[in-house]
Amino acid sequence: MDNGISNKKYLALIDNYDAHCHAIIKSATVDTSESKEAQRKRMKKLEADYILWFEYYFPKYAKKKSAAFHKKLANKIIGKRKIRMLAEIYRGGAKSVHIDLGIPLYLMFVKKELNFMFLIGETFPKAKKLISSIQAELEVNPRLAQDYGKKQRIGDWSDGDFITSDGIRFMAIGFGMSPRGAREGANRPDYIVVDDVDNKAHFNNDRLMSGSVDYISEDIEGCFDNDSDDDAIERFVYANNNMHKKSITNRLKKEFLQSIKQDIEDNGYTDYEVLTITAVKDLVTFTPNWPEKTSADYWRRKYRRKPRSFLREYQHTHVEDGKVFKAEYMQWKEMLPLHKYDALIIYGDLSYKENADYKAMILMGKTGRELHCIQAFCRQTSRTEVAQWTYDLWEDRNLGNLNVPTKIEGLFAMDEFTNDFDTEGDERNYYIPVIADKKNKENKFTRIESMEGFFIKRRVFFNEKEKTNTDQVTLIDQLLGFEKGSQMNDDGPDCMQSCIAELNTATHINKFEPRITKRTHSKKRY
């Protein structure tokens, strides 16, 4: 057998396929006494709603009621004849059963818009196993046979390629294999799926990961007919959970987001879609996004046992093990309207080298005992860009009406940054009142480490809406990488520590109420 599959393993696959077919037959019973009119009405109702259709024809998979996001996913794919979809769905979110089985068969039987499905799995055996699920349904599902007729096939899933009796082709290959068979001939794929191809072992190999993205964007997407006809069908779906910032999924997501932005600017419309589904809505209530399947208590227990793994696999949060600031300390929530904070501060910790080191600027707020990182700038860039970002922040959030203090660590070359700031003000015809923080700051490591208590007590929160923002991601990466002797840049953590110190001072002054108590005299005199 190809790809090193022995006869013994092949026979095991055949046995599993047969057992799978028996399970389908057992679960999908039919009413043989149903009249033609009743059948017609039933089918019309089912075909009007993908979820109803899926749950009726595939009861083996629909043991739990589908989630709202399954319907959203299906409607997006089915609703557009041309779409590039990145489905970033948590592990165990049933993305494969819908994307690899339910949706393509709905397109085939109901919409009549599937002629050639091309599926790419992590390996060839895994891809063939995925395609075998479709063949099994087409061959033995009693409900499909009753309503749409049994589809005999030419070819076999074990070869990764088969055709139904009415000429619809299904083909599978492993990731990295040549898609030559899908590119040849008059009929090109009109539904392409890349499913669960990320491999943890390869994340730190930038050359391999970059090549993998090119393989998807060029080799795989290049299998479409590239017909400019508006009626042409080109549906591409990439499905995976996003567990690492260097993964194929995250790299491809960045490309998708850039394409969406560019398309909207150029045309006001885009074929690209990014759908992000996490296991829970937040790490406070643990409200599940698929409540029909799992409870908040289930996810809460899972998080407590392995928090870092939970964040990676189920929340698409890119975390690494921190020495001082642990991954499980990182929390996100929706920020308050700015006027509701007890205190606000914009603070800058800036390297005065033109582009070499990181420059950090953070807007933080305090409400009660909670410290909120509302918006952050953390980049290896010029002073000019920092000034532009700060002015944009003032304008976007109307900070001039809130009297938000803006401070910059002022012991180094303050005049240089002031000049950049004034130049930006000249362009905008107003000036932000920047204050130089000239307090003597010693022992940077101790100062930054002093924040640990606020994180341990879960009082620090990051802006949920900025979760994928590169600046906030960089700030969190610097926190997680902070330790004695680390080569990780610490400008972001240093800036955050100054923000917290300023906020605590401001709220202490504003809220301190002196108490007068009766003096107690001691009998002893010294």
XYZ file of C-alpha atoms in Angstrom:
526
model
C 0.000 0.000 0.000
C 1.108 3.613 -0.575
C 2.455 5.869 2.176
C 3.693 2.885 4.129
C 0.274 1.482 5.004
C 0.642 -2.258 5.565
C -1.952 -4.837 4.517
C -2.795 -5.328 8.190
C -3.520 -1.626 8.675
C -5.467 -1.519 5.427
C -7.673 -4.419 6.526
C -8.250 -2.614 9.834
C -9.411 0.443 7.912
C -11.805 -1.698 5.883
C -13.197 -3.260 9.071
C -13.687 0.198 10.571
C -15.435 1.348 7.409
C -17.803 -1.615 7.509
C -18.575 -0.987 11.191
C -19.195 2.675 10.383
C -21.661 1.673 7.627
C -23.564 -0.611 10.010
C -23.811 2.249 12.529
C -25.280 4.525 9.849
C -27.886 1.956 8.850
C -28.837 1.353 12.477
C -29.229 5.048 13.344
C -30.956 6.359 10.220
C -34.214 4.402 10.204
C -36.980 5.313 7.725
C -40.777 5.177 7.603
C -41.517 2.850 4.692
C -45.258 3.544 4.909
C -44.855 7.292 4.301
C -46.928 8.601 1.371
C -45.346 10.520 -1.524
C -47.176 13.690 -0.500
C -45.997 13.410 3.119
C -42.469 12.760 1.893
C -42.580 15.830 -0.349
C -43.768 18.077 2.499
C -41.193 16.655 4.905
C -38.353 17.185 2.431
C -39.467 20.733 1.657
C -39.409 21.616 5.336
C -36.014 20.002 5.918
C -34.398 21.537 2.848
C -35.422 25.039 3.939
C -33.134 24.800 6.994
C -29.644 23.282 6.843
C -29.596 22.351 10.543
C -32.946 20.525 10.339
C -31.718 18.785 7.206
C -28.415 17.762 8.787
C -29.967 16.483 12.008
C -32.530 14.369 10.143
C -30.224 12.732 7.609
C -27.199 12.248 9.874
C -28.503 11.198 13.318
C -25.269 9.303 13.951
C -23.472 12.663 14.196
C -26.363 14.769 15.511
C -26.547 13.188 18.948
C -26.599 16.697 20.416
C -28.568 19.631 19.065
C -26.404 21.744 16.779
C -25.105 25.072 18.065
C -26.083 28.470 16.755
C -22.597 28.865 15.312
C -23.041 25.715 13.197
C -25.988 27.369 11.479
C -24.027 30.589 11.069
C -21.097 28.682 9.546
C -23.342 26.758 7.139
C -25.328 29.797 6.075
C -22.173 31.723 5.252
C -20.769 28.916 3.096
C -24.049 27.921 1.447
C -25.145 31.520 0.922
C -22.228 32.486 -1.340
C -21.241 30.797 -4.573
C -17.772 32.299 -4.171
C -16.256 32.355 -0.700
C -12.889 31.993 1.019
C -13.715 30.934 4.591
C -11.310 30.482 7.502
C -13.244 28.638 10.206
C -11.281 29.116 13.431
C -13.294 26.783 15.644
C -12.231 25.280 18.948
C -11.180 21.674 19.313
C -14.244 19.431 19.581
C -16.543 22.032 18.008
C -17.769 19.603 15.298
C -16.260 21.722 12.540
C -15.208 18.704 10.450
C -18.555 16.894 10.467
C -20.279 19.980 9.087
C -17.578 21.275 6.745
C -16.454 17.855 5.447
C -19.818 16.073 5.393
C -23.047 17.948 6.099
C -22.471 21.129 4.102
C -21.055 19.526 0.920
C -23.849 16.939 0.799
C -26.430 19.695 1.318
C -24.833 21.554 -1.585
C -24.960 18.358 -3.629
C -28.513 17.175 -2.916
C -30.409 20.388 -2.152
C -28.630 23.291 -3.861
C -27.301 21.251 -6.810
C -24.088 23.266 -6.482
C -21.468 20.577 -5.890
C -19.689 18.873 -8.769
C -16.201 18.246 -7.413
C -15.175 18.232 -3.745
C -11.438 18.311 -3.039
C -10.348 17.561 0.555
C -6.866 18.035 2.034
C -6.050 16.409 5.380
C -2.926 16.486 7.542
C -1.821 13.157 6.047
C -3.089 11.039 3.162
C -4.511 8.300 5.460
C -6.349 10.949 7.519
C -7.686 12.595 4.369
C -8.934 9.252 3.042
C -10.623 8.509 6.347
C -12.457 11.833 6.136
C -13.580 11.199 2.555
C -14.711 7.679 3.501
C -17.420 9.201 5.710
C -19.032 10.741 2.641
C -18.865 7.534 0.630
C -20.396 5.544 3.469
C -23.344 7.952 3.701
C -23.881 7.881 -0.052
C -23.828 4.097 -0.133
C -25.783 2.972 2.918
C -27.680 5.888 4.526
C -31.354 4.756 4.308
C -32.745 8.276 4.657
C -30.629 9.693 1.849
C -31.475 6.678 -0.323
C -35.213 7.029 0.330
C -35.334 10.736 -0.546
C -32.547 11.181 -3.100
C -31.718 7.697 -4.336
C -28.696 5.523 -3.653
C -25.534 6.781 -5.289
C -23.366 4.003 -6.648
C -19.785 4.956 -7.156
C -16.799 4.447 -9.419
C -13.490 4.341 -7.593
C -12.960 3.954 -3.857
C -12.283 6.078 -0.789
C -9.254 3.899 -0.004
C -7.656 5.358 -3.139
C -8.704 8.839 -2.116
C -10.842 9.303 -5.221
C -14.358 8.244 -6.233
C -17.224 9.426 -8.438
C -20.958 9.027 -7.812
C -23.322 7.518 -10.348
C -24.386 10.993 -11.447
C -20.806 12.156 -12.022
C -19.976 14.052 -8.833
C -16.367 13.585 -7.813
C -14.808 13.385 -4.350
C -11.010 13.453 -4.027
C -8.648 13.527 -1.034
C -4.905 14.098 -0.646
C -2.512 14.610 2.248
C -1.083 18.031 3.058
C 1.897 18.806 0.856
C 1.000 16.260 -1.821
C 0.719 17.461 -5.397
C -2.882 18.402 -6.315
C -2.207 17.517 -9.946
C -5.250 15.199 -10.258
C -7.546 18.022 -9.198
C -6.011 20.436 -11.689
C -6.293 18.258 -14.770
C -9.312 17.826 -17.006
C -12.274 20.022 -17.829
C -13.880 19.796 -14.393
C -12.078 21.623 -11.616
C -13.024 21.549 -7.888
C -15.824 23.865 -6.816
C -15.643 22.974 -3.092
C -12.191 22.747 -1.483
C -11.604 21.926 2.191
C -8.322 22.052 4.106
C -9.070 20.356 7.416
C -7.009 20.250 10.612
C -3.553 20.323 9.016
C -1.570 22.162 11.712
C 1.197 20.175 13.393
C 2.644 21.388 16.715
C 6.043 19.917 15.910
C 6.490 22.380 13.038
C 5.411 25.673 14.644
C 8.905 26.992 15.249
C 10.105 26.162 11.748
C 9.357 29.483 10.049
C 10.505 28.315 6.640
C 8.267 25.246 6.738
C 5.270 27.189 8.051
C 5.674 29.926 5.458
C 5.910 27.281 2.740
C 2.752 25.636 4.066
C 0.797 28.873 3.714
C 2.108 29.280 0.170
C 1.053 25.699 -0.604
C -2.514 26.522 0.440
C -2.681 29.929 -1.225
C -1.000 28.895 -4.453
C -1.173 25.130 -5.057
C -4.517 24.335 -3.443
C -6.512 27.464 -4.217
C -4.978 27.341 -7.687
C -7.059 24.222 -8.351
C -10.155 26.352 -8.933
C -11.084 27.096 -12.525
C -10.572 30.814 -11.833
C -13.597 31.715 -13.918
C -14.467 35.428 -13.837
C -18.109 34.530 -14.454
C -20.204 35.773 -11.523
C -22.155 32.497 -11.539
C -19.038 30.351 -11.208
C -18.817 28.332 -7.979
C -15.664 28.555 -5.866
C -16.031 27.644 -2.213
C -12.807 27.308 -0.193
C -12.898 26.416 3.506
C -9.933 26.149 5.872
C -10.834 24.639 9.258
C -8.623 24.396 12.366
C -8.319 25.655 15.907
C -5.778 28.473 16.277
C -3.384 27.294 18.970
C -0.115 29.088 18.233
C 0.934 32.434 16.816
C 3.321 30.733 14.367
C 0.832 28.092 13.185
C -0.454 27.767 9.635
C -3.872 28.808 10.906
C -2.678 32.055 12.467
C -0.466 32.936 9.515
C -3.301 32.270 7.085
C -5.696 34.248 9.281
C -3.450 37.310 9.023
C -3.516 36.984 5.225
C -7.314 36.647 5.240
C -7.769 39.707 7.461
C -5.464 41.721 5.218
C -7.394 40.585 2.126
C -10.691 41.544 3.768
C -9.367 45.006 4.623
C -7.962 45.551 1.121
C -11.103 44.267 -0.624
C -13.367 46.508 1.441
C -11.191 49.531 0.708
C -11.064 48.753 -3.021
C -14.523 47.366 -3.730
C -16.655 47.636 -0.602
C -17.117 43.854 -0.787
C -15.053 40.749 -0.120
C -15.244 37.001 -0.704
C -13.074 36.393 2.369
C -14.578 35.431 5.732
C -13.035 34.669 9.139
C -15.321 32.927 11.616
C -13.895 32.611 15.139
C -15.649 30.356 17.638
C -14.256 29.723 21.131
C -15.457 27.065 23.558
C -16.657 29.634 26.111
C -17.645 33.280 25.916
C -15.390 34.336 28.807
C -13.316 32.955 31.665
C -15.571 34.426 34.349
C -18.925 32.763 33.653
C -17.575 30.068 31.292
C -20.795 30.375 29.287
C -20.422 27.768 26.506
C -20.891 28.581 22.833
C -22.385 25.115 22.381
C -24.573 24.811 25.504
C -26.519 21.917 23.971
C -23.379 19.793 24.269
C -21.359 21.031 27.249
C -22.033 23.000 30.423
C -20.175 25.916 31.977
C -19.092 23.635 34.853
C -17.578 21.184 32.383
C -15.413 23.900 30.807
C -14.569 25.466 34.165
C -13.172 22.141 35.418
C -11.253 21.637 32.206
C -9.726 25.091 32.483
C -8.681 24.595 36.122
C -6.911 21.320 35.323
C -4.868 22.605 32.371
C -5.300 26.376 31.918
C -2.582 26.920 29.321
C -3.717 23.990 27.203
C -7.316 25.175 27.522
C -6.457 28.649 26.271
C -4.561 27.269 23.283
C -6.911 24.482 22.217
C -10.283 25.972 23.064
C -9.912 29.762 23.154
C -7.437 30.438 20.283
C -5.196 32.267 22.751
C -1.483 32.120 21.972
C 0.233 31.657 25.294
C 3.585 30.316 26.358
C 4.654 29.269 29.819
C 5.633 32.374 31.805
C 8.128 32.420 34.654
C 6.691 35.410 36.514
C 3.464 36.222 34.701
C 1.677 32.934 34.007
C -0.568 32.296 31.029
C -3.534 31.611 33.293
C -3.209 35.154 34.714
C -4.164 36.652 31.357
C -7.834 37.625 31.344
C -10.015 39.441 28.833
C -13.309 41.247 29.209
C -15.344 44.012 27.649
C -14.093 47.440 28.695
C -16.272 50.094 30.324
C -17.205 53.415 28.691
C -14.242 55.643 29.536
C -16.218 58.098 31.653
C -17.139 55.295 34.087
C -13.560 54.608 35.224
C -12.350 55.860 38.593
C -9.102 56.932 36.927
C -7.467 56.825 33.483
C -3.856 57.211 32.347
C -1.891 57.172 29.113
C 1.714 56.306 29.794
C 4.661 55.898 27.449
C 7.851 53.933 28.028
C 9.957 54.816 25.025
C 13.304 53.835 23.660
C 14.916 56.901 22.197
C 16.799 54.971 19.554
C 15.030 55.696 16.294
C 13.843 52.198 15.347
C 15.958 49.636 17.185
C 14.045 48.990 20.407
C 10.381 48.601 21.265
C 8.266 51.594 22.171
C 5.213 51.150 24.384
C 2.261 53.444 25.004
C -0.752 52.208 27.003
C -4.177 53.558 27.893
C -5.271 51.970 31.174
C -8.194 52.516 33.518
C -9.069 51.537 37.064
C -12.535 50.657 38.310
C -12.818 49.498 41.878
C -9.954 47.063 42.308
C -9.808 46.086 38.646
C -7.111 47.366 36.281
C -8.096 47.444 32.598
C -5.638 47.566 29.715
C -7.913 49.407 27.288
C -5.576 49.981 24.352
C -1.867 49.420 23.821
C 0.889 50.377 21.420
C 3.897 48.033 21.561
C 6.061 48.091 18.454
C 9.614 48.241 17.220
C 9.228 51.497 15.349
C 9.954 55.235 15.192
C 9.026 58.004 17.621
C 6.982 59.611 14.859
C 4.664 56.601 14.676
C 4.171 56.685 18.454
C 3.151 60.332 18.261
C 0.730 59.642 15.395
C -0.835 56.702 17.279
C -1.274 58.795 20.434
C -2.979 61.618 18.570
C -5.236 59.079 16.806
C -6.106 57.590 20.202
C -7.032 61.012 21.570
C -9.272 61.700 18.585
C -10.876 58.237 18.330
C -11.727 58.106 22.043
C -12.402 61.819 22.545
C -9.868 61.946 25.376
C -9.604 65.735 25.342
C -13.005 65.990 27.024
C -12.018 63.533 29.772
C -8.827 65.281 30.921
C -6.850 62.046 30.700
C -3.259 62.655 31.851
C -0.609 61.670 29.313
C 2.784 60.905 30.808
C 6.050 59.768 29.294
C 9.050 58.425 31.152
C 11.180 61.543 31.062
C 14.758 60.834 32.047
C 16.091 60.184 28.554
C 16.268 62.635 25.654
C 12.826 64.029 26.419
C 13.312 66.949 24.070
C 13.618 64.604 21.072
C 10.239 63.020 21.693
C 8.653 66.400 22.495
C 9.790 67.641 19.105
C 8.132 64.665 17.374
C 4.982 65.224 19.404
C 4.907 68.948 18.601
C 5.434 68.237 14.903
C 2.373 65.967 14.884
C 0.450 68.654 16.780
C 1.439 71.218 14.166
C -0.158 69.002 11.517
C -3.400 68.680 13.494
C -3.628 72.228 14.817
C -3.762 71.223 18.483
C -1.379 69.814 21.075
C -1.745 67.013 23.601
C -0.477 68.187 27.007
C 2.254 65.611 27.555
C 3.803 65.466 31.022
C 7.327 64.212 31.581
C 7.495 61.658 34.412
C 10.871 62.497 35.914
C 10.669 60.232 38.953
C 13.877 58.328 39.526
C 13.191 54.680 38.580
C 15.663 52.051 39.640
C 15.851 48.276 39.329
C 13.522 47.695 36.399
C 13.167 43.956 37.123
C 11.915 44.566 40.675
C 9.469 47.211 39.508
C 7.968 44.996 36.807
C 7.913 41.963 39.094
C 5.941 44.010 41.623
C 2.921 43.773 39.304
C 2.713 40.013 39.809
C 0.404 40.360 42.813
C -2.245 42.164 40.755
C -2.156 39.349 38.175
C -2.250 36.593 40.795
C -5.323 38.185 42.369
C -6.906 38.342 38.889
C -7.328 42.092 38.966
C -5.775 42.830 35.559
C -7.934 42.550 32.443
C -7.168 43.062 28.766
C -9.614 44.444 26.220
C -11.652 41.595 24.686
C -12.076 43.600 21.458
C -8.290 43.965 21.145
C -7.605 40.264 21.659
C -6.158 39.742 18.167
C -4.570 43.185 17.939
C -0.855 42.801 17.275
C 0.089 45.412 19.892
C -1.838 43.705 22.687
C -0.519 40.295 21.614
C 3.046 41.656 21.722
C 2.461 43.166 25.174
C 1.200 39.831 26.522
C 4.078 37.951 24.873
C 6.537 40.268 26.624
C 4.794 39.681 29.954
C 4.909 35.910 29.516
C 8.553 36.024 28.480
C 9.628 38.275 31.362
C 12.162 36.756 33.753
C 15.569 37.485 35.227
C 18.180 37.386 32.481
C 15.638 36.976 29.696
C 16.451 38.392 26.276
C 12.763 39.215 25.769
C 12.005 42.906 25.338
C 10.327 44.326 28.450
C 9.227 47.794 27.302
C 5.544 46.764 27.367
C 5.628 45.358 30.935
C 7.661 48.366 32.115
C 5.045 50.700 30.657
C 2.184 48.729 32.233
C 3.844 48.871 35.657
C 4.041 52.655 35.400
C 0.367 52.805 34.379
C -0.664 50.745 37.402
C 1.458 52.855 39.755
C -0.103 56.076 38.390
C -3.641 54.681 38.608
C -3.207 53.478 42.189
C -1.795 56.848 43.216
C -4.654 58.721 41.539
C -7.397 56.594 43.091
C -5.740 56.681 46.524
C -5.703 60.485 46.483
C -9.220 60.761 45.083
C -10.828 58.233 47.401
C -8.869 58.643 50.648
C -11.139 59.883 53.406
C -9.369 60.776 56.679
C -10.893 59.277 59.808
C -10.731 61.066 63.202
C -10.531 58.720 66.157
C -10.168 59.321 69.861
C -6.582 59.101 70.996
C -5.811 56.382 73.520
C -3.268 57.397 76.163
C -0.852 54.813 77.409
C -0.131 54.628 81.114
C 3.517 54.138 80.302
C 5.489 57.268 79.481
C 8.782 57.273 77.716
